Amino acid sequence: MFFEGFTLTTREINGVVYRFRSEGTGRQTVMLLHGRPETHAAWHHVGPFLAADYRVICPDLHPERTPAEQASDLLELATVTGHDRLVIAGQDYGAHLACQIAAAAPERVQAVIVMEALPAPDHTGRDDMAFSLSQYDCCWFGQLHPKPESQTIPVPSEWLENPLPSESIFAPEAVADYLSASIWQYAVPVIWPVPRARLTCPLMALWANSGRIGGWYNPLTLWRETTTGEISGHPISGRHFLAEETPVDVGNSIRTFMQHLTSA
């Protein structure tokens, strides 16, 4: 069942309507932040897996708002839903936002989990042409006319197939949600703070063993420069959409990390 046991809710926060799912019991709360171009539905496997032991909240992001505005919004959303202390896990865009929230409210964020992401200020200037051209849009714009104009689809092409290919890692319900949501339609260019405020909490980094992040960089080396807290992490099978490619590995990694926080 899709997001079994979870309640879908909307709440106005700072004049903006946030849609989110929540469920679970326990003393710890984990907030799961999706990446681009998905919605909270990306966590439909991992959320219920974690809800057996933790309180889980999965909001849709509002990328037309600045990182600082979203950090304020999501902290307020946590407050009004009864979540004071948080562990925040995020995928790519959501990972950077998790760090933004942790920097804004270190007294409330117990730890951060970043998936398929590098510290933005450290990444700027480090990438070479090969890395730049491997980015989804750039790989098309780097080709001759008319390829860029005809092929710049901002979503994986299999999402547009009906029905989805049988071998797809994506659930039909999730893809329907991604395509019906408009949260990325009005996204603004993101300017992450430089220099970014140094984090003080533990941080775990997860990256795809067949993806670009680990192929170009040592993620732990870069993330170690962002926090005075304990650093851990490891690669996971997959290419990028880890929560949907290998949800059990992601869920177990998050659970083990949170158990370590409790025992530390």
XYZ file of N, CA and C in Angstrom:
792
model
N 0.840 -1.192 0.000
C 0.000 0.000 0.000
C 0.880 1.248 0.000
N 0.470 2.273 -0.741
C 1.243 3.496 -0.881
C 1.171 4.315 0.407
N 2.328 4.577 1.036
C 2.408 5.360 2.283
C 1.450 4.798 3.333
N 1.504 3.502 3.536
C 0.584 2.827 4.451
C 0.643 3.442 5.853
N -0.520 3.797 6.363
C -0.634 4.329 7.714
C -0.426 5.825 7.829
N 0.071 6.466 6.791
C 0.382 7.896 6.857
C -0.855 8.747 6.563
N -0.908 9.905 7.201
C -1.984 10.862 6.989
C -1.487 12.008 6.118
N -2.231 12.328 5.053
C -1.892 13.445 4.177
C -2.603 14.688 4.695
N -1.830 15.748 4.937
C -2.346 16.967 5.563
C -1.829 18.189 4.820
N -2.559 19.282 4.877
C -2.059 20.575 4.410
C -2.145 21.562 5.574
N -1.182 22.448 5.648
C -1.132 23.438 6.731
C -0.519 24.724 6.181
N -1.134 25.855 6.491
C -0.575 27.125 6.053
C 0.504 27.564 7.036
N 1.693 27.821 6.503
C 2.835 28.238 7.306
C 3.411 29.515 6.698
N 3.434 30.574 7.467
C 3.976 31.855 6.987
C 3.356 32.277 5.652
N 2.059 32.033 5.514
C 1.343 32.436 4.316
C 1.469 31.482 3.143
N 2.123 30.334 3.345
C 2.325 29.355 2.276
C 1.704 28.031 2.702
N 1.004 27.376 1.788
C 0.368 26.095 2.103
C 1.369 24.969 1.887
N 1.641 24.211 2.944
C 2.536 23.062 2.868
C 1.713 21.779 2.938
N 2.025 20.866 2.047
C 1.408 19.543 2.042
C 2.420 18.561 2.620
N 1.980 17.670 3.497
C 2.920 16.732 4.104
C 2.189 15.475 4.570
N 2.955 14.424 4.737
C 2.452 13.193 5.341
C 3.215 12.955 6.636
N 2.521 12.372 7.606
C 3.155 12.092 8.891
C 2.571 10.830 9.506
N 3.394 10.201 10.333
C 2.979 8.963 11.003
C 4.100 8.551 11.936
N 3.824 7.554 12.753
C 4.864 6.964 13.580
C 4.785 7.371 15.034
N 5.499 6.605 15.835
C 5.593 6.869 17.259
C 7.051 6.773 17.666
N 7.337 7.213 18.863
C 8.710 7.139 19.353
C 9.174 8.490 19.856
N 10.338 8.498 20.481
C 10.865 9.726 21.070
C 11.562 10.601 20.039
N 12.087 10.003 18.983
C 12.815 10.772 17.973
C 11.928 11.056 16.764
N 12.173 12.201 16.151
C 11.456 12.596 14.934
C 12.449 12.736 13.796
N 12.095 12.178 12.629
C 12.918 12.368 11.443
C 12.072 13.066 10.381
N 12.617 14.154 9.843
C 11.973 14.878 8.742
C 12.686 14.489 7.458
N 11.925 14.058 6.464
C 12.478 13.592 5.197
C 12.186 14.622 4.112
N 13.250 15.158 3.500
C 13.119 16.203 2.485
C 13.509 15.651 1.117
N 12.606 15.746 0.173
C 12.815 15.171 -1.153
C 13.751 16.036 -1.992
N 14.141 15.473 -3.137
C 14.983 16.199 -4.082
C 14.214 16.609 -5.317
N 14.934 17.073 -6.302
C 14.362 17.533 -7.560
C 14.395 16.403 -8.579
N 13.354 16.168 -9.361
C 12.108 16.930 -9.489
C 10.936 16.210 -8.818
N 11.144 15.693 -7.613
C 10.133 14.872 -6.953
C 9.307 15.684 -5.951
N 8.457 14.981 -5.226
C 7.676 15.523 -4.121
C 7.934 14.647 -2.902
N 7.190 14.890 -1.834
C 7.339 14.057 -0.636
C 7.068 12.582 -0.930
N 6.371 12.294 -2.037
C 6.037 10.914 -2.391
C 7.275 10.052 -2.627
N 8.433 10.685 -2.812
C 9.675 9.927 -2.991
C 9.978 9.033 -1.796
N 9.409 9.364 -0.628
C 9.701 8.624 0.604
C 8.646 7.568 0.913
N 7.855 7.149 -0.073
C 6.725 6.264 0.212
C 7.164 4.888 0.694
N 8.393 4.481 0.412
C 8.936 3.236 0.974
C 9.625 3.501 2.314
N 10.526 4.479 2.327
C 11.370 4.724 3.489
C 10.560 5.250 4.668
N 9.571 6.125 4.399
C 8.767 6.694 5.480
C 8.095 5.635 6.338
N 7.302 4.735 5.750
C 6.663 3.687 6.555
C 7.680 2.755 7.229
N 8.806 2.502 6.586
C 9.853 1.671 7.181
C 10.339 2.290 8.487
N 10.555 3.606 8.491
C 11.055 4.290 9.680
C 9.965 4.536 10.718
N 8.711 4.625 10.275
C 7.614 4.946 11.186
C 7.360 3.854 12.214
N 7.928 2.675 12.006
C 7.794 1.604 12.996
C 8.519 1.956 14.289
N 9.529 2.849 14.197
C 10.337 3.185 15.367
C 10.395 4.669 15.681
N 10.037 5.518 14.706
C 10.216 6.960 14.878
C 8.983 7.710 14.399
N 8.883 8.940 14.823
C 7.875 9.849 14.282
C 8.444 10.417 12.979
N 7.684 10.341 11.920
C 8.175 10.698 10.587
C 7.280 11.783 9.990
N 7.900 12.801 9.420
C 7.160 13.843 8.709
C 7.824 14.085 7.362
N 7.034 14.042 6.299
C 7.541 14.175 4.924
C 6.806 15.337 4.239
N 7.394 16.519 4.190
C 6.725 17.658 3.553
C 7.116 17.835 2.083
N 6.216 18.450 1.331
C 6.591 18.981 0.027
C 7.395 20.261 0.243
N 8.404 20.472 -0.567
C 9.187 21.697 -0.476
C 8.552 22.794 -1.324
N 9.043 24.025 -1.116
C 8.545 25.173 -1.876
C 9.748 25.890 -2.494
N 10.283 25.353 -3.600
C 11.514 25.905 -4.169
C 11.370 27.282 -4.820
N 10.172 27.863 -4.798
C 10.062 29.256 -5.235
C 10.446 30.193 -4.087
N 10.605 29.634 -2.887
C 11.042 30.415 -1.734
C 12.536 30.226 -1.519
N 13.160 31.188 -0.868
C 14.603 31.110 -0.628
C 14.894 30.005 0.389
N 16.136 29.524 0.422
C 16.483 28.531 1.439
C 16.193 29.009 2.856
N 16.483 30.277 3.142
C 16.227 30.804 4.486
C 14.733 30.794 4.799
N 13.904 31.161 3.816
C 12.456 31.154 4.032
C 11.942 29.745 4.257
N 12.430 28.805 3.453
C 11.986 27.426 3.621
C 12.442 26.854 4.958
N 13.650 27.196 5.381
C 14.138 26.722 6.680
C 13.215 27.211 7.786
N 12.844 28.485 7.734
C 11.931 29.037 8.724
C 10.576 28.347 8.665
N 10.069 28.125 7.442
C 8.776 27.472 7.261
C 8.780 26.070 7.860
N 9.808 25.294 7.546
C 9.831 23.895 7.959
C 10.047 23.755 9.462
N 10.788 24.668 10.053
C 10.921 24.664 11.509
C 9.571 24.980 12.158
N 8.844 25.921 11.575
C 7.519 26.258 12.096
C 6.554 25.094 11.886
N 6.643 24.429 10.742
C 5.803 23.259 10.491
C 6.068 22.182 11.533
N 7.342 21.960 11.863
C 7.681 20.988 12.890
C 7.096 21.396 14.240
N 7.155 22.680 14.537
C 6.639 23.165 15.817
C 5.143 22.945 15.948
N 4.381 23.353 14.924
C 2.915 23.282 15.024
C 2.406 21.849 14.957
N 3.244 20.922 14.491
C 2.841 19.512 14.463
C 3.431 18.739 15.634
N 4.037 19.464 16.588
C 4.496 18.835 17.818
C 5.856 18.184 17.761
N 6.693 18.605 16.817
C 8.038 18.037 16.697
C 9.057 19.113 17.079
N 9.673 18.954 18.228
C 10.610 19.965 18.706
C 12.028 19.690 18.223
N 12.536 18.500 18.530
C 13.886 18.114 18.107
C 13.785 17.215 16.886
N 14.700 17.402 15.916
C 14.609 16.713 14.641
C 15.930 16.099 14.217
N 15.831 14.970 13.534
C 16.883 14.502 12.646
C 16.348 14.744 11.243
N 17.136 15.368 10.377
C 16.649 15.721 9.040
C 17.466 14.986 7.984
N 16.767 14.267 7.109
C 17.409 13.582 5.988
C 16.927 14.223 4.698
N 17.837 14.459 3.762
C 17.455 15.094 2.505
C 18.193 14.516 1.318
N 17.512 14.500 0.179
C 18.080 14.045 -1.087
C 18.399 15.251 -1.959
N 19.584 15.329 -2.512
C 20.120 16.433 -3.324
C 19.629 17.801 -2.846
N 18.647 18.434 -3.496
C 18.160 19.747 -3.053
C 17.741 19.703 -1.581
N 17.037 18.652 -1.212
C 16.591 18.513 0.165
C 17.735 18.382 1.152
N 18.868 17.826 0.718
C 20.032 17.701 1.591
C 20.600 19.077 1.922
N 20.696 19.943 0.916
C 21.190 21.293 1.155
C 20.243 22.064 2.080
N 18.945 21.832 1.897
C 17.977 22.505 2.748
C 18.071 21.987 4.188
N 18.344 20.688 4.344
C 18.534 20.125 5.682
C 19.684 20.825 6.399
N 20.768 21.081 5.678
C 21.912 21.785 6.265
C 21.545 23.224 6.603
N 20.745 23.845 5.751
C 20.293 25.212 6.011
C 19.495 25.273 7.321
N 18.620 24.301 7.522
C 17.810 24.259 8.737
C 18.694 24.014 9.951
N 19.653 23.081 9.827
C 20.542 22.773 10.947
C 21.381 23.978 11.339
N 21.797 24.777 10.353
C 22.583 25.978 10.640
C 21.722 27.052 11.290
N 20.437 27.114 10.878
C 19.540 28.135 11.411
C 19.085 27.821 12.828
N 18.976 26.529 13.154
C 18.444 26.146 14.471
C 19.232 24.967 15.037
N 20.500 25.166 15.384
C 21.315 24.058 15.888
C 20.767 23.445 17.172
N 19.993 24.219 17.932
C 19.438 23.700 19.178
C 18.282 22.730 18.933
N 17.760 22.711 17.699
C 16.625 21.838 17.396
C 16.987 20.667 16.487
N 18.051 20.790 15.722
C 18.423 19.734 14.776
C 19.485 18.848 15.407
N 19.105 17.623 15.677
C 19.980 16.673 16.361
C 21.063 16.129 15.435
N 20.732 15.950 14.161
C 21.679 15.403 13.192
C 21.118 15.604 11.793
N 22.002 15.462 10.794
C 21.629 15.633 9.396
C 22.116 14.429 8.598
N 21.276 13.988 7.666
C 21.635 12.920 6.732
C 21.514 13.491 5.325
N 22.602 13.475 4.578
C 22.604 14.028 3.220
C 22.762 12.889 2.222
N 21.938 12.882 1.193
C 21.960 11.838 0.181
C 22.187 12.462 -1.197
N 23.170 11.932 -1.914
C 23.456 12.393 -3.270
C 23.637 13.913 -3.309
N 24.516 14.421 -2.453
C 24.755 15.864 -2.406
C 26.165 16.132 -1.917
N 26.687 17.288 -2.331
C 27.969 17.793 -1.860
C 27.756 19.189 -1.300
N 28.603 19.629 -0.382
C 28.456 21.000 0.122
C 28.551 21.994 -1.025
N 27.506 22.791 -1.209
C 27.440 23.667 -2.378
C 28.617 24.629 -2.498
N 29.015 25.351 -1.458
C 30.148 26.274 -1.627
C 31.435 25.561 -1.998
N 31.652 24.378 -1.421
C 32.868 23.641 -1.742
C 32.830 23.094 -3.161
N 31.623 22.800 -3.641
C 31.483 22.214 -4.971
C 31.712 23.250 -6.065
N 31.320 24.492 -5.801
C 31.486 25.540 -6.801
C 32.965 25.734 -7.119
N 33.310 25.653 -8.391
C 34.693 25.842 -8.796
C 35.504 24.566 -8.834
N 34.984 23.495 -8.246
C 35.730 22.236 -8.251
C 35.389 21.376 -9.466
N 34.182 21.567 -10.016
C 33.759 20.689 -11.103
C 34.451 21.057 -12.400
N 34.791 20.042 -13.175
C 35.410 20.278 -14.472
C 34.351 20.173 -15.569
N 34.776 20.275 -16.839
C 33.813 20.254 -17.935
C 33.065 18.930 -17.993
N 33.778 17.829 -17.726
C 33.129 16.524 -17.782
C 31.990 16.440 -16.771
N 32.242 16.933 -15.554
C 31.189 16.904 -14.540
C 30.034 17.807 -14.950
N 30.342 19.010 -15.407
C 29.290 19.948 -15.794
C 28.408 19.377 -16.899
N 29.031 18.757 -17.902
C 28.262 18.211 -19.016
C 27.463 16.986 -18.613
N 27.804 16.378 -17.468
C 27.051 15.213 -17.018
C 25.758 15.607 -16.331
N 25.602 16.874 -15.961
C 24.358 17.325 -15.351
C 23.230 17.213 -16.379
N 22.020 16.957 -15.885
C 20.943 16.572 -16.794
C 20.718 17.600 -17.900
N 20.543 18.868 -17.544
C 20.278 19.882 -18.570
C 21.501 20.140 -19.426
N 22.675 20.200 -18.768
C 23.887 20.557 -19.505
C 24.228 19.533 -20.583
N 23.932 18.262 -20.307
C 24.298 17.246 -21.301
C 23.527 17.456 -22.595
N 22.323 18.080 -22.503
C 21.558 18.370 -23.712
C 22.014 19.677 -24.349
N 22.239 20.705 -23.544
C 22.623 21.996 -24.099
C 24.030 21.962 -24.685
N 24.816 20.953 -24.302
C 26.152 20.828 -24.863
C 26.169 20.185 -26.232
N 24.991 19.826 -26.767
C 24.903 19.208 -28.082
C 24.388 20.219 -29.117
N 24.518 19.824 -30.376
C 24.167 20.738 -31.460
C 22.653 20.841 -31.649
N 22.215 21.991 -32.165
C 20.822 22.215 -32.532
C 20.387 21.136 -33.525
N 19.151 20.566 -33.399
C 18.057 20.972 -32.505
C 17.933 20.090 -31.262
N 18.974 19.308 -30.956
C 18.874 18.376 -29.846
C 18.486 19.055 -28.520
N 19.124 20.168 -28.152
C 18.757 20.775 -26.865
C 17.284 21.156 -26.783
N 16.776 21.781 -27.841
C 15.402 22.258 -27.816
C 14.394 21.111 -27.763
N 14.749 19.986 -28.361
C 13.776 18.899 -28.472
C 13.835 17.918 -27.314
N 14.919 17.922 -26.554
C 15.100 16.868 -25.571
C 15.227 17.329 -24.122
N 15.119 18.606 -23.856
C 15.292 19.067 -22.477
C 14.026 18.836 -21.667
N 13.776 17.582 -21.340
C 12.636 17.207 -20.511
C 13.116 17.205 -19.064
N 12.483 17.969 -18.168
C 13.002 18.107 -16.809
C 12.688 16.940 -15.896
N 12.214 15.823 -16.431
C 11.922 14.642 -15.625
C 12.487 13.417 -16.338
N 12.733 12.322 -15.619
C 13.154 11.087 -16.299
C 12.143 10.693 -17.364
N 12.629 10.306 -18.516
C 11.737 10.046 -19.647
C 10.733 8.945 -19.352
N 11.076 7.966 -18.506
C 10.151 6.859 -18.243
C 8.895 7.321 -17.504
N 8.969 8.504 -16.833
C 7.779 9.019 -16.161
C 6.684 9.345 -17.164
N 7.059 9.608 -18.401
C 6.087 10.012 -19.417
C 5.528 8.821 -20.184
N 6.013 7.618 -19.864
C 5.475 6.419 -20.510
C 4.220 5.960 -19.770
N 3.239 5.490 -20.508
C 1.996 5.023 -19.910
C 1.605 3.680 -20.517
N 1.700 2.595 -19.736
C 2.077 2.558 -18.323
C 3.596 2.644 -18.152
N 4.024 2.798 -16.899
C 5.449 2.785 -16.605
C 6.048 1.447 -17.015
N 7.302 1.444 -17.450
C 7.949 0.166 -17.755
C 7.924 -0.749 -16.529
N 7.758 -2.027 -16.752
C 7.645 -2.976 -15.636
C 8.893 -2.994 -14.773
N 10.039 -2.657 -15.362
C 11.285 -2.671 -14.606
C 11.573 -1.350 -13.901
N 10.651 -0.399 -13.964
C 10.880 0.916 -13.385
C 11.038 0.827 -11.874
N 11.937 1.656 -11.328
C 12.112 1.732 -9.875
C 11.033 2.601 -9.241
N 10.292 3.345 -10.049
C 9.315 4.294 -9.537
C 7.929 3.657 -9.432
N 7.217 3.990 -8.369
C 5.842 3.524 -8.205
C 4.905 4.400 -9.029
N 3.905 3.826 -9.666
C 2.967 4.633 -10.458
C 2.324 5.745 -9.640
N 1.981 5.462 -8.372
C 1.350 6.486 -7.530
C 2.300 7.651 -7.300
N 3.592 7.344 -7.124
C 4.571 8.403 -6.899
C 4.742 9.250 -8.158
N 4.866 8.605 -9.303
C 5.045 9.340 -10.556
C 3.835 10.223 -10.838
N 2.637 9.701 -10.582
C 1.432 10.514 -10.775
C 1.486 11.756 -9.897
N 2.005 11.618 -8.689
C 2.115 12.768 -7.795
C 3.157 13.754 -8.307
N 4.304 13.249 -8.768
C 5.353 14.128 -9.293
C 4.842 14.960 -10.469
N 4.104 14.306 -11.364
C 3.661 14.986 -12.579
C 2.486 15.931 -12.334
N 1.697 15.654 -11.298
C 0.539 16.510 -11.024
C 0.909 17.699 -10.147
N 2.025 17.594 -9.419
C 2.434 18.696 -8.551
C 3.121 19.781 -9.374
N 2.995 21.006 -8.910
C 3.592 22.129 -9.638
C 4.703 22.793 -8.831
N 5.230 22.104 -7.818
C 6.155 22.776 -6.906
C 7.461 23.201 -7.573
N 7.858 22.519 -8.648
C 9.107 22.909 -9.310
C 8.873 23.887 -10.449
N 7.611 24.105 -10.798
C 7.292 24.949 -11.956
C 7.780 26.383 -11.772
N 7.706 26.867 -10.528
C 8.086 28.249 -10.265
C 9.350 28.341 -9.423
N 10.161 27.282 -9.467
C 11.403 27.272 -8.691
C 12.307 28.423 -9.121
N 12.942 29.033 -8.152
C 13.861 30.134 -8.433
C 15.291 29.615 -8.335
N 16.232 30.256 -9.045
C 17.633 29.853 -8.908
C 18.058 29.939 -7.448
N 18.723 28.882 -6.978
C 19.086 28.813 -5.572
C 20.462 29.425 -5.357
N 20.542 30.322 -4.392
C 21.827 30.868 -3.975
C 22.033 30.444 -2.523
N 22.827 29.381 -2.330
C 23.089 28.925 -0.979
C 24.097 29.865 -0.328
N 23.944 30.133 0.967
C 24.832 31.080 1.640
C 26.305 30.707 1.506
N 27.136 31.675 1.177
C 28.577 31.483 1.076
C 29.257 32.623 1.833
N 30.066 32.391 2.878
C 30.305 31.049 3.401
C 29.107 30.545 4.194
N 28.875 29.276 4.132
C 27.760 28.686 4.862
C 28.129 28.551 6.332
N 27.121 28.765 7.199
C 27.356 28.608 8.632
C 27.797 27.176 8.928
N 28.810 27.060 9.749
C 29.343 25.742 10.068
C 28.362 24.987 10.960
N 28.148 23.715 10.652
C 27.238 22.900 11.443
C 27.960 22.369 12.674
N 27.187 22.021 13.678
C 27.753 21.472 14.905
C 27.236 20.072 15.206
N 26.322 19.570 14.390
C 25.686 18.281 14.669
C 26.355 17.145 13.890
N 26.130 15.889 14.301
C 26.598 14.752 13.504
C 25.979 14.769 12.107
N 26.715 14.237 11.142
C 26.250 14.220 9.753
C 26.616 12.885 9.122
N 25.650 12.272 8.441
C 25.903 11.061 7.668
C 25.639 11.357 6.195
N 26.579 10.967 5.340
C 26.438 11.147 3.894
C 26.231 9.784 3.230
N 25.253 9.718 2.343
C 25.001 8.527 1.537
C 25.046 8.929 0.069
N 25.674 8.108 -0.751
C 25.736 8.424 -2.175
C 25.670 7.132 -2.990
N 25.228 7.277 -4.244
C 25.041 6.122 -5.121
C 26.385 5.599 -5.605
N 26.565 4.290 -5.524
C 27.849 3.722 -5.959
C 28.010 3.742 -7.469
N 26.918 3.988 -8.206
C 27.007 4.091 -9.664
C 26.701 5.502 -10.143
N 26.704 6.456 -9.244
C 26.365 7.822 -9.598
C 27.581 8.709 -9.772
N 27.339 10.014 -9.915
C 28.408 10.973 -10.187
C 29.115 11.443 -8.929
N 28.380 11.534 -7.799
C 28.940 12.131 -6.593
C 30.211 11.408 -6.159
N 30.102 10.095 -5.965
C 31.271 9.324 -5.555
C 32.279 9.139 -6.667
N 31.821 9.274 -7.921
C 32.737 9.100 -9.041
C 33.707 10.257 -9.206
N 33.277 11.459 -8.823
C 34.141 12.633 -8.975
C 34.838 13.045 -7.678
N 34.219 12.724 -6.538
C 34.719 13.254 -5.281
C 34.766 12.186 -4.200
N 35.435 12.530 -3.088
C 35.312 11.777 -1.849
C 34.332 12.558 -0.979
N 33.053 12.163 -0.963
C 32.048 12.972 -0.268
C 32.368 13.222 1.202
N 32.910 12.230 1.900
C 33.173 12.410 3.327
C 34.234 13.484 3.567
N 35.212 13.563 2.680
C 36.248 14.592 2.830
C 35.644 15.983 2.747
N 34.740 16.196 1.793
C 34.119 17.507 1.636
C 33.147 17.812 2.769
N 32.328 16.839 3.146
C 31.365 17.096 4.213
C 32.052 17.287 5.558
N 33.233 16.712 5.725
C 33.962 16.864 6.988
C 34.317 18.321 7.257
N 34.381 19.118 6.187
C 34.716 20.532 6.342
C 33.522 21.373 6.780
N 32.323 20.777 6.853
C 31.124 21.565 7.115
C 30.638 21.500 8.550
N 31.127 20.559 9.349
C 30.577 20.382 10.681
C 31.651 20.013 11.685
N 31.436 20.418 12.916
C 32.320 20.008 14.004
C 31.821 18.717 14.641
N 30.664 18.234 14.188
C 30.109 16.988 14.704
C 30.742 15.777 14.049
N 30.348 14.617 14.518
C 30.877 13.360 13.986
C 30.408 13.141 12.550
N 31.309 12.668 11.700
C 31.008 12.410 10.285
C 31.035 10.906 10.023
N 30.044 10.435 9.269
C 30.028 9.043 8.830
C 29.358 8.987 7.464
N 29.373 7.813 6.850
C 28.712 7.675 5.559
C 29.295 6.562 4.730
N 28.606 6.231 3.645
C 29.029 5.144 2.773
C 28.209 5.162 1.486
N 28.709 4.514 0.449
C 27.934 4.407 -0.795
C 26.830 3.366 -0.660
N 25.790 3.535 -1.480
C 24.656 2.614 -1.530
C 24.397 2.267 -2.987
N 23.943 1.057 -3.231
C 23.636 0.662 -4.606
C 22.618 1.602 -5.218
N 22.890 2.022 -6.444
C 21.954 2.891 -7.137
C 22.668 3.876 -8.033
N 21.872 4.734 -8.676
C 22.418 5.746 -9.574
C 22.134 7.159 -9.076
N 20.977 7.382 -8.480
C 20.683 8.704 -7.931
C 19.466 8.697 -6.999
N 18.342 8.123 -7.438
C 17.103 8.166 -6.664
C 17.107 7.062 -5.605
N 17.956 7.228 -4.604
C 18.241 6.147 -3.658
C 17.014 5.692 -2.884
N 16.170 6.622 -2.471
C 15.008 6.248 -1.667
C 14.046 5.346 -2.425
N 14.126 5.357 -3.747
C 13.264 4.505 -4.558
C 14.015 3.338 -5.181
N 15.308 3.505 -5.402
C 16.101 2.407 -5.957
C 16.405 1.342 -4.908
N 16.845 1.782 -3.740
C 17.236 0.839 -2.682
C 16.693 1.321 -1.331
N 15.369 1.344 -1.181
C 14.777 1.903 0.037
C 15.148 1.149 1.310
N 15.330 -0.160 1.222
C 15.691 -0.921 2.420
C 17.076 -0.526 2.912
N 18.019 -0.377 1.983
C 19.367 0.054 2.369
C 19.343 1.461 2.967
N 18.565 2.355 2.358
C 18.451 3.719 2.882
C 17.811 3.697 4.263
N 16.708 2.964 4.406
C 16.022 2.896 5.687
C 16.891 2.310 6.778
N 17.599 1.236 6.466
C 18.477 0.622 7.460
C 19.624 1.548 7.837
N 20.158 2.272 6.865
C 21.249 3.206 7.149
C 20.782 4.319 8.085
N 19.596 4.858 7.806
C 19.057 5.917 8.657
C 18.761 5.377 10.050
N 18.169 4.196 10.125
C 17.837 3.614 11.427
C 19.094 3.355 12.251
N 20.121 2.790 11.635
C 21.371 2.525 12.350
C 21.996 3.824 12.846
N 21.976 4.842 12.001
C 22.526 6.144 12.370
C 21.775 6.733 13.558
N 20.451 6.639 13.549
C 19.657 7.196 14.628
C 19.820 6.394 15.919
N 19.995 5.102 15.801
C 20.260 4.289 16.985
C 21.598 4.683 17.617
N 22.575 4.995 16.778
C 23.864 5.439 17.277
C 23.735 6.770 18.010
N 22.881 7.663 17.501
C 22.656 8.937 18.167
C 22.081 8.728 19.563
N 21.179 7.771 19.675
C 20.521 7.500 20.954
C 21.500 6.946 21.982
N 22.401 6.074 21.489
C 23.335 5.413 22.405
C 24.559 6.282 22.731
N 24.811 7.300 21.899
C 26.014 8.122 22.104
C 25.898 8.979 23.350
